[in-house]
Tab-separated table of N, CA, C and O in Angstrom:
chain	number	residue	atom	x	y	z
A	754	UNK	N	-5.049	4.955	-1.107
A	754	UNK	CA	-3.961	4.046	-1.401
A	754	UNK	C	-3.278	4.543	-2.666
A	754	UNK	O	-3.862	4.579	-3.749
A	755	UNK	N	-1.694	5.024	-2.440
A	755	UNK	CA	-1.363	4.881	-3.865
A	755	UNK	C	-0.633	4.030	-3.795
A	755	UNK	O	-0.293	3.537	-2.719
A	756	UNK	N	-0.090	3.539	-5.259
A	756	UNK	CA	0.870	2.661	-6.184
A	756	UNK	C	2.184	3.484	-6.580
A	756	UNK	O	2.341	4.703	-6.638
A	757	UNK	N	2.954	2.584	-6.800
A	757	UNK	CA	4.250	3.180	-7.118
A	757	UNK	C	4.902	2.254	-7.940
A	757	UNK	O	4.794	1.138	-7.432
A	758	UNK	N	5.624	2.225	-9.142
A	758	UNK	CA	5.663	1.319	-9.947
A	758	UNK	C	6.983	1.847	-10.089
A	758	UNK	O	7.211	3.037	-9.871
A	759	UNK	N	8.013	0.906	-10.498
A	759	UNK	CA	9.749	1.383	-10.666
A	759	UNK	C	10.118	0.405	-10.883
A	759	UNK	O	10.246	-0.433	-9.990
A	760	UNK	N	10.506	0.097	-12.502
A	760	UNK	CA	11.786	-1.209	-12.592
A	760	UNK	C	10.887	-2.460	-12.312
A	760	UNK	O	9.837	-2.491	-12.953
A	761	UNK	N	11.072	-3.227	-11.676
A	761	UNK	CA	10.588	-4.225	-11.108
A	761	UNK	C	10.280	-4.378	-9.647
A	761	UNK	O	10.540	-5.354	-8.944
A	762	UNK	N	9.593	-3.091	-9.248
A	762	UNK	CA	9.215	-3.213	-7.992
A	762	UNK	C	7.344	-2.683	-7.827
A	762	UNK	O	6.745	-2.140	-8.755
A	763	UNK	N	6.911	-2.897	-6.907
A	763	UNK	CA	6.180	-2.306	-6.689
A	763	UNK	C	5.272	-2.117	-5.483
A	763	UNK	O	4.590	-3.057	-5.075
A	764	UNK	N	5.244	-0.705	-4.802
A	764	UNK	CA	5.189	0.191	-3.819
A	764	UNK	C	3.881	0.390	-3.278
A	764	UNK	O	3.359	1.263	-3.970
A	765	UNK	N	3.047	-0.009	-2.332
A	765	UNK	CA	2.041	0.480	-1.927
A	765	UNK	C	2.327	1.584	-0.905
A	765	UNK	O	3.445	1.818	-0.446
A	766	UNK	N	1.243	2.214	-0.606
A	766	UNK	CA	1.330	3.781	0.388
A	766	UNK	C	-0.172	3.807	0.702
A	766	UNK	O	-1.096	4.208	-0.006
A	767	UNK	N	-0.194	3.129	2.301
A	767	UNK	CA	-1.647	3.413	2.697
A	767	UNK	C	-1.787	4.493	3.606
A	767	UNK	O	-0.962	4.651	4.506
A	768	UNK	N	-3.043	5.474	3.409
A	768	UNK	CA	-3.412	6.162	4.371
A	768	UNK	C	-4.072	5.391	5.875
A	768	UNK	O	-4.340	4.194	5.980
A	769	UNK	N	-4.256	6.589	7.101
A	769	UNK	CA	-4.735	5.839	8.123
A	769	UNK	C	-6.333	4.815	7.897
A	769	UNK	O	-6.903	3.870	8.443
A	770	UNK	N	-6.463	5.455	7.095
A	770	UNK	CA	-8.186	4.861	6.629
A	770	UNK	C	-8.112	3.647	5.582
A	770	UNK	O	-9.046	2.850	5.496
A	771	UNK	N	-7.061	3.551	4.862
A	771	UNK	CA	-6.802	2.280	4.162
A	771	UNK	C	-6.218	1.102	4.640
A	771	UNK	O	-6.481	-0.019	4.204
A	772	UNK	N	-5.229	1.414	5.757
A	772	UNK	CA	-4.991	0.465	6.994
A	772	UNK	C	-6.278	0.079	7.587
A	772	UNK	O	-6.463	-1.130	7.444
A	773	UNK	N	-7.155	0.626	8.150
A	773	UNK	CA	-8.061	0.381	9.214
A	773	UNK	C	-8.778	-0.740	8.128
A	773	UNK	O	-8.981	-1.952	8.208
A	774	UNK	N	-9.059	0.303	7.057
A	774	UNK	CA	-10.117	-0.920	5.989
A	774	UNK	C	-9.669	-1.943	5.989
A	774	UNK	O	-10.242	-2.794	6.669
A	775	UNK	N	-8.193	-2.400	5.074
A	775	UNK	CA	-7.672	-3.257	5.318
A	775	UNK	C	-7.483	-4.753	6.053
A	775	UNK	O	-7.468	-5.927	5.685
A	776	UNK	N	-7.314	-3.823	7.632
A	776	UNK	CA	-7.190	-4.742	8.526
A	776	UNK	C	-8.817	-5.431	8.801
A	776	UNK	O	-9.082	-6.551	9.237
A	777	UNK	N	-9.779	-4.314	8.371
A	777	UNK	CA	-11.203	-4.732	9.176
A	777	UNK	C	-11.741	-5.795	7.540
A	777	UNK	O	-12.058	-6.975	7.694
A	778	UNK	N	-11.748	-5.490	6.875
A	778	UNK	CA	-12.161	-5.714	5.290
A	778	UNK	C	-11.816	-6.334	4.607
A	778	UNK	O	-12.535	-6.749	3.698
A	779	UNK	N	-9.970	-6.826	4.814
A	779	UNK	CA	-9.211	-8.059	4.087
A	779	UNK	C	-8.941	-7.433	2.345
A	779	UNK	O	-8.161	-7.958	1.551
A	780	UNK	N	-9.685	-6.380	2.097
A	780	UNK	CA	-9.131	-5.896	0.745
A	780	UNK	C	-9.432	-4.529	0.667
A	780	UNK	O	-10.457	-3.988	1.081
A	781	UNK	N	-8.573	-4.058	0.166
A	781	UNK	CA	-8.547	-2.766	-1.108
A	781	UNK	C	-8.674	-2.923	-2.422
A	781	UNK	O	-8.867	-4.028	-2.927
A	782	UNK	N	-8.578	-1.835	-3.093
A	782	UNK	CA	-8.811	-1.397	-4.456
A	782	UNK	C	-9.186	-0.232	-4.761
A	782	UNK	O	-10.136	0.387	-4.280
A	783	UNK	N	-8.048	0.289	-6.017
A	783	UNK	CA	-8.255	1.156	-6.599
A	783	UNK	C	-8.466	1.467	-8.192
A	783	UNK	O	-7.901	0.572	-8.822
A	784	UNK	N	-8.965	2.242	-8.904
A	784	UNK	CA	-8.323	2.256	-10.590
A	784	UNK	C	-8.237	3.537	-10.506
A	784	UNK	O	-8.673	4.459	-9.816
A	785	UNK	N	-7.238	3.268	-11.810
A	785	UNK	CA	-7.272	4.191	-12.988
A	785	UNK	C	-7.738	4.058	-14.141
A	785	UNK	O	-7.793	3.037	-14.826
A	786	UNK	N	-8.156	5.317	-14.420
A	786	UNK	CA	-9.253	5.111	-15.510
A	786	UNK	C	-9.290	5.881	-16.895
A	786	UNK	O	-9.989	6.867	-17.126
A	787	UNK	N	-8.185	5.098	-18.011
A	787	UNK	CA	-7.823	5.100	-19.278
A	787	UNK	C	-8.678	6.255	-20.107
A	787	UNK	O	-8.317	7.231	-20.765
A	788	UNK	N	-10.122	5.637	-19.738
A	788	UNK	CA	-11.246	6.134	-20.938
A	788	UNK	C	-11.795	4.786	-21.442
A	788	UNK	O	-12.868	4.355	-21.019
A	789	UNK	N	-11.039	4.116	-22.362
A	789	UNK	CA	-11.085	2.995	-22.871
A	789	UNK	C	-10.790	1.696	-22.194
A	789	UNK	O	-11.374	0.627	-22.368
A	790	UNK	N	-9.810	1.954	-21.412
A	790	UNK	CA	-9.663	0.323	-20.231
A	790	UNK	C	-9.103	1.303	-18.404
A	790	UNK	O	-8.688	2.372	-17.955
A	791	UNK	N	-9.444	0.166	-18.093
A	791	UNK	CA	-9.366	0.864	-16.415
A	791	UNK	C	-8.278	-0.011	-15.900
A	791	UNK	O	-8.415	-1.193	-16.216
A	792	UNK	N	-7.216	0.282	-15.173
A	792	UNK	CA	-6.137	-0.581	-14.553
A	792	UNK	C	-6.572	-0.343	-12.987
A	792	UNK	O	-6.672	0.715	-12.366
A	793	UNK	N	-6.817	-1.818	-12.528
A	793	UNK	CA	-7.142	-1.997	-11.017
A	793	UNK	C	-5.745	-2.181	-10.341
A	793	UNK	O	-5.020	-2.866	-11.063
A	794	UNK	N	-5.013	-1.701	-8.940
A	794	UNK	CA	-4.605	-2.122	-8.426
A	794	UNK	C	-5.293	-2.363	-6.944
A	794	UNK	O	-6.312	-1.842	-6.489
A	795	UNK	N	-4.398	-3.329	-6.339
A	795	UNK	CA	-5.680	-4.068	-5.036
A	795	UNK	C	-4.490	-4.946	-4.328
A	795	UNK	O	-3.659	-5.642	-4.911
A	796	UNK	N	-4.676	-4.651	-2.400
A	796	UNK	CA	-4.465	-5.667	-1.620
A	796	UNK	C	-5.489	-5.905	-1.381
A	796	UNK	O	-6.534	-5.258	-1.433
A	797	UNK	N	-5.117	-7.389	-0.947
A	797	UNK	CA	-5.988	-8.773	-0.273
A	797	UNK	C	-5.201	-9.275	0.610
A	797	UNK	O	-4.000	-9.394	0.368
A	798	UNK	N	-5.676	-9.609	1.641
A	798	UNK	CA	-5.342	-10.021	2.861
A	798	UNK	C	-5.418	-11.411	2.853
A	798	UNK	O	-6.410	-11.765	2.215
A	799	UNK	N	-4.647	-12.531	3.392
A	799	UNK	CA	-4.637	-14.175	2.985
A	799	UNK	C	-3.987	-14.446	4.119
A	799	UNK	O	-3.236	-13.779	4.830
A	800	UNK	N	-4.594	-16.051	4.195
A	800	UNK	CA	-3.963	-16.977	4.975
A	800	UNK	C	-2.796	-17.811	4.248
A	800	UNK	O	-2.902	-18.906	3.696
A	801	UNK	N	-1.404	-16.827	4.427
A	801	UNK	CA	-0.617	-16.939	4.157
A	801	UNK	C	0.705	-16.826	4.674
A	801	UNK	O	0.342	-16.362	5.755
A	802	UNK	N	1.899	-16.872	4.776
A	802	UNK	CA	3.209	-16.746	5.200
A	802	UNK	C	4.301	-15.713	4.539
A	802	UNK	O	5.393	-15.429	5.030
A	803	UNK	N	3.761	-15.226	3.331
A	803	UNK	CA	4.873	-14.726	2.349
A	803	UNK	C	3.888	-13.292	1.835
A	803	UNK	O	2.870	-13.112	2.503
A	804	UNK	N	4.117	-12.475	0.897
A	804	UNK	CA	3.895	-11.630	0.431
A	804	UNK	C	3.725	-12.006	-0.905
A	804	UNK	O	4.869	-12.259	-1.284
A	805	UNK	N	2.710	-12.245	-2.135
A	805	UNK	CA	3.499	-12.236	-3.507
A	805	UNK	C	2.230	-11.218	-4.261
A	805	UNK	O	1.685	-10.183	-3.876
A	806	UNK	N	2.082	-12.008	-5.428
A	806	UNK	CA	1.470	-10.789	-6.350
A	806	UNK	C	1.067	-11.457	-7.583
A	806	UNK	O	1.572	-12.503	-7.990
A	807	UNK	N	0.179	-10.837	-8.129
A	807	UNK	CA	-0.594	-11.226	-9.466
A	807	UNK	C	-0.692	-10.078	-10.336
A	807	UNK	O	-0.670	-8.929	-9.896
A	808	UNK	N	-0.812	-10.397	-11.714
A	808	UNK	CA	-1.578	-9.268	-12.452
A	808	UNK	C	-2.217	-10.159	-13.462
A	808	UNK	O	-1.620	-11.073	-14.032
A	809	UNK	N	-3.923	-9.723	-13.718
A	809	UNK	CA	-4.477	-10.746	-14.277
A	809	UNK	C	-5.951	-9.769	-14.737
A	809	UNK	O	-6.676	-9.133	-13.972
A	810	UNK	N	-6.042	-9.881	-15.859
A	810	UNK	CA	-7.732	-9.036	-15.889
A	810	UNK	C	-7.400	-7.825	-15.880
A	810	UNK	O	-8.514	-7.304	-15.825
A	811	UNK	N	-6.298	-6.562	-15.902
A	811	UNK	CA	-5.906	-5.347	-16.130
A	811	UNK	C	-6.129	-5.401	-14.099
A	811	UNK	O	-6.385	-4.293	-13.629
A	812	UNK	N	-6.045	-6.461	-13.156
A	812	UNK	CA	-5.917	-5.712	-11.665
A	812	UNK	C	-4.414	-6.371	-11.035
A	812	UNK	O	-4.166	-7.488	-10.578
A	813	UNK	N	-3.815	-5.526	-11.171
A	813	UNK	CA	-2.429	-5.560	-9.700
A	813	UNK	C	-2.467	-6.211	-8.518
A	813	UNK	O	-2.774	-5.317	-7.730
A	814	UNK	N	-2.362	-7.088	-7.978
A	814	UNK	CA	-2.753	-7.449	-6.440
A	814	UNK	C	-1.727	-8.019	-6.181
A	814	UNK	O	-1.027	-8.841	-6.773
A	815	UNK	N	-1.658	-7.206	-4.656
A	815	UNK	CA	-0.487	-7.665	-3.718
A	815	UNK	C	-1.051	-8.537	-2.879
A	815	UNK	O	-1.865	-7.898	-2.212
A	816	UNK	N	-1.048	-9.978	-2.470
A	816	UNK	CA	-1.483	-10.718	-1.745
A	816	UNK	C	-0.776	-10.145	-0.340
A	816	UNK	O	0.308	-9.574	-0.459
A	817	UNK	N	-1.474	-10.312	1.223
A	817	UNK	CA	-1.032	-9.768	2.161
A	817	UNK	C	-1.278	-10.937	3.551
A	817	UNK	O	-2.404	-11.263	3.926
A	818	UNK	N	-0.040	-11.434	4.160
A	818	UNK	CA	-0.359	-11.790	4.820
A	818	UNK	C	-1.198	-11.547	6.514
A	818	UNK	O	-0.867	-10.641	7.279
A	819	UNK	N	-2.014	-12.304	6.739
A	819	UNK	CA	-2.777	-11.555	7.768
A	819	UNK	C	-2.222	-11.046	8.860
A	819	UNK	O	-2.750	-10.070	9.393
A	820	UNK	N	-0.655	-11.818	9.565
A	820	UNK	CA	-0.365	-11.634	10.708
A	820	UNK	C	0.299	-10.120	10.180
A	820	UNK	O	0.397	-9.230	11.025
A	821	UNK	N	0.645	-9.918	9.090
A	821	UNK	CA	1.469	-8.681	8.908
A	821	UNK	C	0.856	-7.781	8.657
A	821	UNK	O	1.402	-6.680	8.585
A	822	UNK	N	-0.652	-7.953	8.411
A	822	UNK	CA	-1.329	-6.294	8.775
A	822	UNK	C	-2.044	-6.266	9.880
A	822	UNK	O	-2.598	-5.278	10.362
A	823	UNK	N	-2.036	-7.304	10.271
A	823	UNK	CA	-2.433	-6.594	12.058
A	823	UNK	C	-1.688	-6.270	12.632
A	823	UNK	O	-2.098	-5.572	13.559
A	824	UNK	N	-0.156	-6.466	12.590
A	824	UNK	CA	1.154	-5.891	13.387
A	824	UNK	C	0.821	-4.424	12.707
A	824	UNK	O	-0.037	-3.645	13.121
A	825	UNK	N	1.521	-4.260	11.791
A	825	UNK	CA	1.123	-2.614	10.470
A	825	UNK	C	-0.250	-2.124	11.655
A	825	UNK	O	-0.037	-1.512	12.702
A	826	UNK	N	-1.727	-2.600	11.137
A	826	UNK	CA	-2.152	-1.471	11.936
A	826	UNK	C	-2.782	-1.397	13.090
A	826	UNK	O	-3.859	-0.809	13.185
A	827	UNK	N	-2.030	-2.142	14.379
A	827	UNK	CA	-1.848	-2.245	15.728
A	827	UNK	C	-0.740	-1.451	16.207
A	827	UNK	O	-0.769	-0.885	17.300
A	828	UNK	N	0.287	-1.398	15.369
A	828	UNK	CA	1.684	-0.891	16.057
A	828	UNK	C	2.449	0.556	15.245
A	828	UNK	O	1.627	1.302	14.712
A	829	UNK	N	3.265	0.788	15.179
A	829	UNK	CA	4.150	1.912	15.060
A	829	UNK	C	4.633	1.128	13.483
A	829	UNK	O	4.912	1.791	12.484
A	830	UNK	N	4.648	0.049	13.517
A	830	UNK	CA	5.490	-0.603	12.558
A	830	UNK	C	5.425	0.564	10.959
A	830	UNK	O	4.286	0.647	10.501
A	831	UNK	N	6.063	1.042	10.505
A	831	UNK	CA	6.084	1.837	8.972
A	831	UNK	C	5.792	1.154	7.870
A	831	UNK	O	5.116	1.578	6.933
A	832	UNK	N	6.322	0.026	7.966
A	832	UNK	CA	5.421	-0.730	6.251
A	832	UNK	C	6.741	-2.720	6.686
A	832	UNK	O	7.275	-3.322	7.617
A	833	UNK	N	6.575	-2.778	5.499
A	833	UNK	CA	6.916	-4.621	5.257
A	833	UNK	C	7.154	-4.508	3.794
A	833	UNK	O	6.500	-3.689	3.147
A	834	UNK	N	8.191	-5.397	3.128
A	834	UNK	CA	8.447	-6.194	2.158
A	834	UNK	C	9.025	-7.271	1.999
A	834	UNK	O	9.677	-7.650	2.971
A	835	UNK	N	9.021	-8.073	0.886
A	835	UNK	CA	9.138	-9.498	0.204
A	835	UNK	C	9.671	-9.013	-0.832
A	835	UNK	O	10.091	-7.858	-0.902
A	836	UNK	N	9.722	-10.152	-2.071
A	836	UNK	CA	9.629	-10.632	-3.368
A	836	UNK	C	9.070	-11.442	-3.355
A	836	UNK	O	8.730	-12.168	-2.421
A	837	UNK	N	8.794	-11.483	-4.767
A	837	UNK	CA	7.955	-12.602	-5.299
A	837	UNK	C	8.576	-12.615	-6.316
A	837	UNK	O	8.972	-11.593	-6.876
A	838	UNK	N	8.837	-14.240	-6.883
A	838	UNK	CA	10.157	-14.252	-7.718
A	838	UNK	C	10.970	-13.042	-8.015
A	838	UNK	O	11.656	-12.575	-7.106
A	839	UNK	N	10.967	-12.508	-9.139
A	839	UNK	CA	12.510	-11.513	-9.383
A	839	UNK	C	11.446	-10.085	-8.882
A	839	UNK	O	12.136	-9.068	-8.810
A	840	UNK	N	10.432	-9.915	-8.648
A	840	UNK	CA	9.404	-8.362	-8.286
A	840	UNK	C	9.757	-8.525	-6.766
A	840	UNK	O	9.512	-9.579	-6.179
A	841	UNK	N	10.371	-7.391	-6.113
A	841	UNK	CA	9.891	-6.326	-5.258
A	841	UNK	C	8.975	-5.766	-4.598
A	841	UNK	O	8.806	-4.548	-4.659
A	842	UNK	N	8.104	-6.695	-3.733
A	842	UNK	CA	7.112	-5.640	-3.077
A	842	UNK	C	7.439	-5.354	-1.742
A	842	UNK	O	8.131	-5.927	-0.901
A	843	UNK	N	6.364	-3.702	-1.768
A	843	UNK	CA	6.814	-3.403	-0.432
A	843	UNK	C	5.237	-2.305	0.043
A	843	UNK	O	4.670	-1.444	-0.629
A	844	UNK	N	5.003	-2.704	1.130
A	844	UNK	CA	3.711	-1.816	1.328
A	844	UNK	C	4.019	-1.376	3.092
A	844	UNK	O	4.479	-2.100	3.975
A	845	UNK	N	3.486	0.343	3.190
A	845	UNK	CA	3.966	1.205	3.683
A	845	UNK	C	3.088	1.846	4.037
A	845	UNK	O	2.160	1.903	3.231
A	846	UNK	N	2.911	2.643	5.375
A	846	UNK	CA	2.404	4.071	5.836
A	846	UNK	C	2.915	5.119	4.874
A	846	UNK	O	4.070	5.312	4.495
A	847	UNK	N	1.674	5.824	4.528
A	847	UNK	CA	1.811	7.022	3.900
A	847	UNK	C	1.921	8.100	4.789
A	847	UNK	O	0.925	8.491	5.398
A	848	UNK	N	3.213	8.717	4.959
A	848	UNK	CA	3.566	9.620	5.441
A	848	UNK	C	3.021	11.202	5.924
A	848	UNK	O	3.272	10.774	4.798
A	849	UNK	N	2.683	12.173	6.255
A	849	UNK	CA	2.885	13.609	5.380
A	849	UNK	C	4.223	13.964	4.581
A	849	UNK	O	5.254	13.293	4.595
A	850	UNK	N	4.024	15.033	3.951
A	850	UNK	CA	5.240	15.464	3.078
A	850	UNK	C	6.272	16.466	4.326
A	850	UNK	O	5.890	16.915	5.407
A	851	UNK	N	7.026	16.526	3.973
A	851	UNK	CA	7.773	17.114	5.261
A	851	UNK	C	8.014	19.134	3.690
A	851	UNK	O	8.571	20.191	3.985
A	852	UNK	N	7.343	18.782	2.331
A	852	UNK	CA	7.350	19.800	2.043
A	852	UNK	C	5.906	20.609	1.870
A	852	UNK	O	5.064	20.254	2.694
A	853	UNK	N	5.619	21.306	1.235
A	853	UNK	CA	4.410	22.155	1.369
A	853	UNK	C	4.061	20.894	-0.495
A	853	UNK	O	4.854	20.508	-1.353
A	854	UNK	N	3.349	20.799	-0.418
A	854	UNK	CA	2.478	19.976	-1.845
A	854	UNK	C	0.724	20.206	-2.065
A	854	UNK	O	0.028	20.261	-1.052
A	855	UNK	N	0.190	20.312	-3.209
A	855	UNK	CA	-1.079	20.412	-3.336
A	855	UNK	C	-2.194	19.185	-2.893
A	855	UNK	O	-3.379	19.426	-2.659
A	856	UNK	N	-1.705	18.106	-2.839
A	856	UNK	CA	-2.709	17.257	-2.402
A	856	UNK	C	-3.421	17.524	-1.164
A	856	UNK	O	-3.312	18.668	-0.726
A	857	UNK	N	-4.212	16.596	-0.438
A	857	UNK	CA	-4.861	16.289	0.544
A	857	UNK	C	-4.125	15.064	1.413
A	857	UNK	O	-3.899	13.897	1.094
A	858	UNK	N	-3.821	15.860	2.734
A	858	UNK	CA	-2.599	15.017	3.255
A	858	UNK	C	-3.437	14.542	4.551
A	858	UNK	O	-2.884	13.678	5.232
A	859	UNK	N	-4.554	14.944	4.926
A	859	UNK	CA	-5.136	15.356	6.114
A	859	UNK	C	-5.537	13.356	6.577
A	859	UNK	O	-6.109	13.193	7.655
A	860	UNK	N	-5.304	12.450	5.987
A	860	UNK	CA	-5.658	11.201	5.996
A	860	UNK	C	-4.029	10.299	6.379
A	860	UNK	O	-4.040	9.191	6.915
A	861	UNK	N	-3.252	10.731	6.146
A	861	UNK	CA	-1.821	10.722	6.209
A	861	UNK	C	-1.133	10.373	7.354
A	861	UNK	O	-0.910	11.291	8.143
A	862	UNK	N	-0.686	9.103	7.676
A	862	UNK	CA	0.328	9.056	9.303
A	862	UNK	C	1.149	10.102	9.415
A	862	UNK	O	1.777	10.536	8.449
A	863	UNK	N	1.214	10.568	10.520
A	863	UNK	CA	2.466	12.094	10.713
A	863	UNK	C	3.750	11.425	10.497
A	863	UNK	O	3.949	10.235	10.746
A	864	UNK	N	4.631	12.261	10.013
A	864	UNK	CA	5.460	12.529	9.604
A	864	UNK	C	6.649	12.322	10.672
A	864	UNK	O	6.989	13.431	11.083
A	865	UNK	N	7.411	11.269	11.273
A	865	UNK	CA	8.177	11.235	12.040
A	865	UNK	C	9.292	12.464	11.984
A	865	UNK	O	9.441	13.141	13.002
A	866	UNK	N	9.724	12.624	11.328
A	866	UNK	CA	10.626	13.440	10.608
A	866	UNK	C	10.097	14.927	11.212
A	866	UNK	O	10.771	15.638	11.958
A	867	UNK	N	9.164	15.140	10.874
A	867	UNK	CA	8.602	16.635	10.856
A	867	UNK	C	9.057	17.280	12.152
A	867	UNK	O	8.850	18.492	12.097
A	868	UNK	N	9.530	16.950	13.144
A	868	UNK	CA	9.444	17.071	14.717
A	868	UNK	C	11.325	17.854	14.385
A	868	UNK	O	11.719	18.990	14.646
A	869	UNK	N	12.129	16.619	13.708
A	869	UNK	CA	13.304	16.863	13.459
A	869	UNK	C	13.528	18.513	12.488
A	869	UNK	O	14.596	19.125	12.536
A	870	UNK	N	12.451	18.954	11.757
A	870	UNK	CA	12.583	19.548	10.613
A	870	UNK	C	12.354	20.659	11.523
A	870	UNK	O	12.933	21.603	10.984
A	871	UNK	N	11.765	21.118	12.739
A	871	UNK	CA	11.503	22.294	13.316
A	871	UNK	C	12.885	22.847	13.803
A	871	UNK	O	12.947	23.933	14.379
């Protein structure tokens, strides 16, 4: 799972294995890790209608409603967003890169695009 932070928004990017968890598990979580303090970010899955969000204790959490990640990872669907008051969220299939990059992509939904790029 990464995070993506911009302005007043903020971006989740799940791999195929963070969907599956997700949907089977009702939460994620990740940190980063300062040295001195660790910043958690984390979905949770809820019996809910809306999308919103917390930050509390140095952890990020995107609250997630349930019917909208079983559509996400049952279907084709690419990702979902809300707000929550004046914040921006939006959580998403992590793609491949359609360029050559050093990470580890091998966990990654294909790349719709890539088909076009040949």
């Amino acid at each position: 799972m990464k995070i993506r932070i911009k302005g007043n928004s903020l971006r989740y990017r799940l791999t195929r294995t963070d969907t599956s968890l997700l949907a089977k598990d009702g939460h994620l979580r990740e940190v980063v890790d300062f040295g001195t303090q660790q910043l958690f970010y984390a979905l949770r899955v809820v019996d809910d209608e809306q999308l919103s969000a917390a930050f509390k204790d140095n952890v990020i959490t995107v609250y997630v409603p349930k019917q909208l990640i079983q559509e996400f990872a049952d279907t084709d669907k690419v990702g979902f967003e809300g707000t929550h008051g004046n914040l921006h969220l939006l959580v998403e299939k992590d793609f491949t890169c359609l360029d050559n990059v050093a990470e580890d992509q091998s966990d990654n939904y294909p790349n719709p695009l890539s088909a076009k790029k040949l």
